[in-house]
mmCIF file of C-alpha atoms in Angstrom:
data_model
loop_
_atom_site.group_PDB
_atom_site.id
_atom_site.type_symbol
_atom_site.label_atom_id
_atom_site.label_comp_id
_atom_site.label_asym_id
_atom_site.label_seq_id
_atom_site.Cartn_x
_atom_site.Cartn_y
_atom_site.Cartn_z
ATOM 1 C CA UNK A 1 15.636 -18.814 -10.024
ATOM 2 C CA UNK A 2 17.672 -16.963 -7.401
ATOM 3 C CA UNK A 3 17.568 -13.822 -9.522
ATOM 4 C CA UNK A 4 13.749 -13.996 -9.715
ATOM 5 C CA UNK A 5 13.506 -14.542 -5.969
ATOM 6 C CA UNK A 6 15.779 -11.578 -5.249
ATOM 7 C CA UNK A 7 13.763 -9.401 -7.639
ATOM 8 C CA UNK A 8 10.525 -10.439 -5.926
ATOM 9 C CA UNK A 9 11.980 -9.623 -2.498
ATOM 10 C CA UNK A 10 13.264 -6.267 -3.769
ATOM 11 C CA UNK A 11 9.872 -5.409 -5.290
ATOM 12 C CA UNK A 12 8.039 -6.361 -2.124
ATOM 13 C CA UNK A 13 10.368 -4.196 -0.031
ATOM 14 C CA UNK A 14 9.981 -1.237 -2.398
ATOM 15 C CA UNK A 15 6.226 -1.693 -2.651
ATOM 16 C CA UNK A 16 5.832 -1.838 1.123
ATOM 17 C CA UNK A 17 7.898 1.360 1.471
ATOM 18 C CA UNK A 18 5.847 3.113 -1.223
ATOM 19 C CA UNK A 19 2.559 1.914 0.242
ATOM 20 C CA UNK A 20 3.525 2.996 3.767
ATOM 21 C CA UNK A 21 3.438 6.722 2.976
ATOM 22 C CA UNK A 22 -0.066 7.371 4.323
ATOM 23 C CA UNK A 23 -0.477 6.409 7.987
ATOM 24 C CA UNK A 24 -4.295 5.947 7.808
ATOM 25 C CA UNK A 25 -4.201 3.297 5.106
ATOM 26 C CA UNK A 26 -2.800 -0.208 4.908
ATOM 27 C CA UNK A 27 -1.938 -1.427 1.414
ATOM 28 C CA UNK A 28 -0.992 -5.020 0.745
ATOM 29 C CA UNK A 29 0.665 -5.482 -2.655
ATOM 30 C CA UNK A 30 -0.557 -8.579 -4.471
ATOM 31 C CA UNK A 31 1.048 -8.353 -7.892
ATOM 32 C CA UNK A 32 3.199 -6.114 -10.084
ATOM 33 C CA UNK A 33 3.487 -6.325 -13.866
ATOM 34 C CA UNK A 34 5.860 -4.147 -15.880
ATOM 35 C CA UNK A 35 3.279 -3.149 -18.493
ATOM 36 C CA UNK A 36 2.681 -1.055 -20.537
ATOM 37 C CA UNK A 37 6.142 0.179 -21.530
ATOM 38 C CA UNK A 38 7.401 2.662 -18.928
ATOM 39 C CA UNK A 39 4.674 1.775 -16.442
ATOM 40 C CA UNK A 40 3.979 -0.720 -13.691
ATOM 41 C CA UNK A 41 0.548 -2.192 -13.166
ATOM 42 C CA UNK A 42 0.177 -2.877 -9.456
ATOM 43 C CA UNK A 43 -2.693 -4.769 -7.832
ATOM 44 C CA UNK A 44 -3.189 -4.288 -4.090
ATOM 45 C CA UNK A 45 -5.679 -4.494 -1.249
ATOM 46 C CA UNK A 46 -6.192 -1.160 0.535
ATOM 47 C CA UNK A 47 -7.773 -1.057 3.992
ATOM 48 C CA UNK A 48 -8.884 1.907 6.106
ATOM 49 C CA UNK A 49 -10.084 1.328 9.686
ATOM 50 C CA UNK A 50 -13.515 2.499 10.864
ATOM 51 C CA UNK A 51 -13.486 6.273 11.211
ATOM 52 C CA UNK A 52 -10.157 6.549 9.383
ATOM 53 C CA UNK A 53 -9.060 7.930 6.060
ATOM 54 C CA UNK A 54 -6.351 7.222 3.531
ATOM 55 C CA UNK A 55 -5.227 10.852 3.617
ATOM 56 C CA UNK A 56 -5.058 13.180 0.622
ATOM 57 C CA UNK A 57 -2.652 11.756 -1.930
ATOM 58 C CA UNK A 58 -1.926 11.263 -5.633
ATOM 59 C CA UNK A 59 -0.648 8.506 -7.896
ATOM 60 C CA UNK A 60 1.573 8.972 -10.983
ATOM 61 C CA UNK A 61 -1.006 7.143 -13.100
ATOM 62 C CA UNK A 62 -4.586 5.945 -12.964
ATOM 63 C CA UNK A 63 -6.235 4.032 -10.151
ATOM 64 C CA UNK A 64 -9.271 1.857 -10.576
ATOM 65 C CA UNK A 65 -10.811 -0.181 -7.833
ATOM 66 C CA UNK A 66 -13.577 -2.342 -6.477
ATOM 67 C CA UNK A 67 -15.026 -2.065 -2.945
ATOM 68 C CA UNK A 68 -14.756 -5.444 -1.232
ATOM 69 C CA UNK A 69 -16.034 -4.576 2.254
ATOM 70 C CA UNK A 70 -17.613 -1.681 4.096
ATOM 71 C CA UNK A 71 -18.490 1.754 2.768
ATOM 72 C CA UNK A 72 -16.357 4.750 1.929
ATOM 73 C CA UNK A 73 -16.642 8.380 1.043
ATOM 74 C CA UNK A 74 -14.458 8.989 -1.996
ATOM 75 C CA UNK A 75 -13.291 12.573 -2.365
ATOM 76 C CA UNK A 76 -11.703 13.368 -5.728
ATOM 77 C CA UNK A 77 -10.664 16.987 -6.279
ATOM 78 C CA UNK A 78 -12.966 18.642 -8.801
ATOM 79 C CA UNK A 79 -15.747 16.054 -8.400
ATOM 80 C CA UNK A 80 -18.691 15.724 -6.005
ATOM 81 C CA UNK A 81 -18.112 13.402 -3.044
ATOM 82 C CA UNK A 82 -19.232 9.816 -3.700
ATOM 83 C CA UNK A 83 -20.379 7.237 -1.159
ATOM 84 C CA UNK A 84 -19.450 3.734 -2.281
ATOM 85 C CA UNK A 85 -20.366 0.355 -0.802
ATOM 86 C CA UNK A 86 -19.279 -3.236 -1.309
ATOM 87 C CA UNK A 87 -19.738 -4.170 -4.955
ATOM 88 C CA UNK A 88 -19.169 -0.623 -6.296
ATOM 89 C CA UNK A 89 -16.232 0.319 -8.488
ATOM 90 C CA UNK A 90 -14.418 3.606 -9.071
ATOM 91 C CA UNK A 91 -11.758 5.298 -11.201
ATOM 92 C CA UNK A 92 -9.325 8.084 -10.300
ATOM 93 C CA UNK A 93 -7.480 9.994 -13.035
ATOM 94 C CA UNK A 94 -3.679 10.199 -13.001
ATOM 95 C CA UNK A 95 -2.195 12.811 -10.685
ATOM 96 C CA UNK A 96 -5.526 13.928 -9.195
ATOM 97 C CA UNK A 97 -5.614 14.531 -5.435
ATOM 98 C CA UNK A 98 -8.052 12.230 -3.663
ATOM 99 C CA UNK A 99 -8.928 10.697 -0.299
ATOM 100 C CA UNK A 100 -11.007 7.739 0.882
ATOM 101 C CA UNK A 101 -12.708 7.843 4.264
ATOM 102 C CA UNK A 102 -14.307 4.835 5.918
ATOM 103 C CA UNK A 103 -18.034 5.552 6.236
ATOM 104 C CA UNK A 104 -19.933 4.320 9.256
ATOM 105 C CA UNK A 105 -18.628 2.080 12.007
ATOM 106 C CA UNK A 106 -16.894 -0.524 9.825
ATOM 107 C CA UNK A 107 -13.509 -0.677 8.174
ATOM 108 C CA UNK A 108 -13.435 -0.513 4.401
ATOM 109 C CA UNK A 109 -11.431 -2.686 2.048
ATOM 110 C CA UNK A 110 -10.873 -2.179 -1.681
ATOM 111 C CA UNK A 111 -9.063 -4.023 -4.427
ATOM 112 C CA UNK A 112 -7.073 -1.362 -6.262
ATOM 113 C CA UNK A 113 -5.282 -1.518 -9.589
ATOM 114 C CA UNK A 114 -2.713 1.195 -10.288
ATOM 115 C CA UNK A 115 -1.141 1.806 -13.706
ATOM 116 C CA UNK A 116 1.704 4.126 -12.758
ATOM 117 C CA UNK A 117 4.941 5.621 -14.039
ATOM 118 C CA UNK A 118 7.546 3.100 -12.902
ATOM 119 C CA UNK A 119 10.135 5.836 -12.202
ATOM 120 C CA UNK A 120 7.969 7.467 -9.487
ATOM 121 C CA UNK A 121 6.643 6.407 -6.082
ATOM 122 C CA UNK A 122 3.292 4.649 -6.170
ATOM 123 C CA UNK A 123 1.671 7.268 -3.921
ATOM 124 C CA UNK A 124 2.624 10.745 -2.751
ATOM 125 C CA UNK A 125 0.973 12.739 0.048
ATOM 126 C CA UNK A 126 -0.905 15.876 -1.041
ATOM 127 C CA UNK A 127 -1.638 19.032 0.966
#
């Protein structure tokens, strides 16, 4: 039991450090599953304040998500900008630069699921 507790604390610390890379976004890790082989599947809540943005970044795997609150402009390199609202879902291919900007005067909140290479940081800033 102690080993599981220590692993959970270690994961939470690592996840918070990985999530803290972009200053405009707050990510709250909810769950991590080591699956499929060589990958972690991470579920998190991501929040961007009104007028803010996540900042251009990438993930070493796919991201899929569901908008819980507010509206956002989703900018994925190579694709037209999308405006999403509560109830909409989205997918971002592995390694593709993207950004999410809160649209309007409300914060936005999404439930994100990341299936990422477990040997790399969850998110990396992009130019």
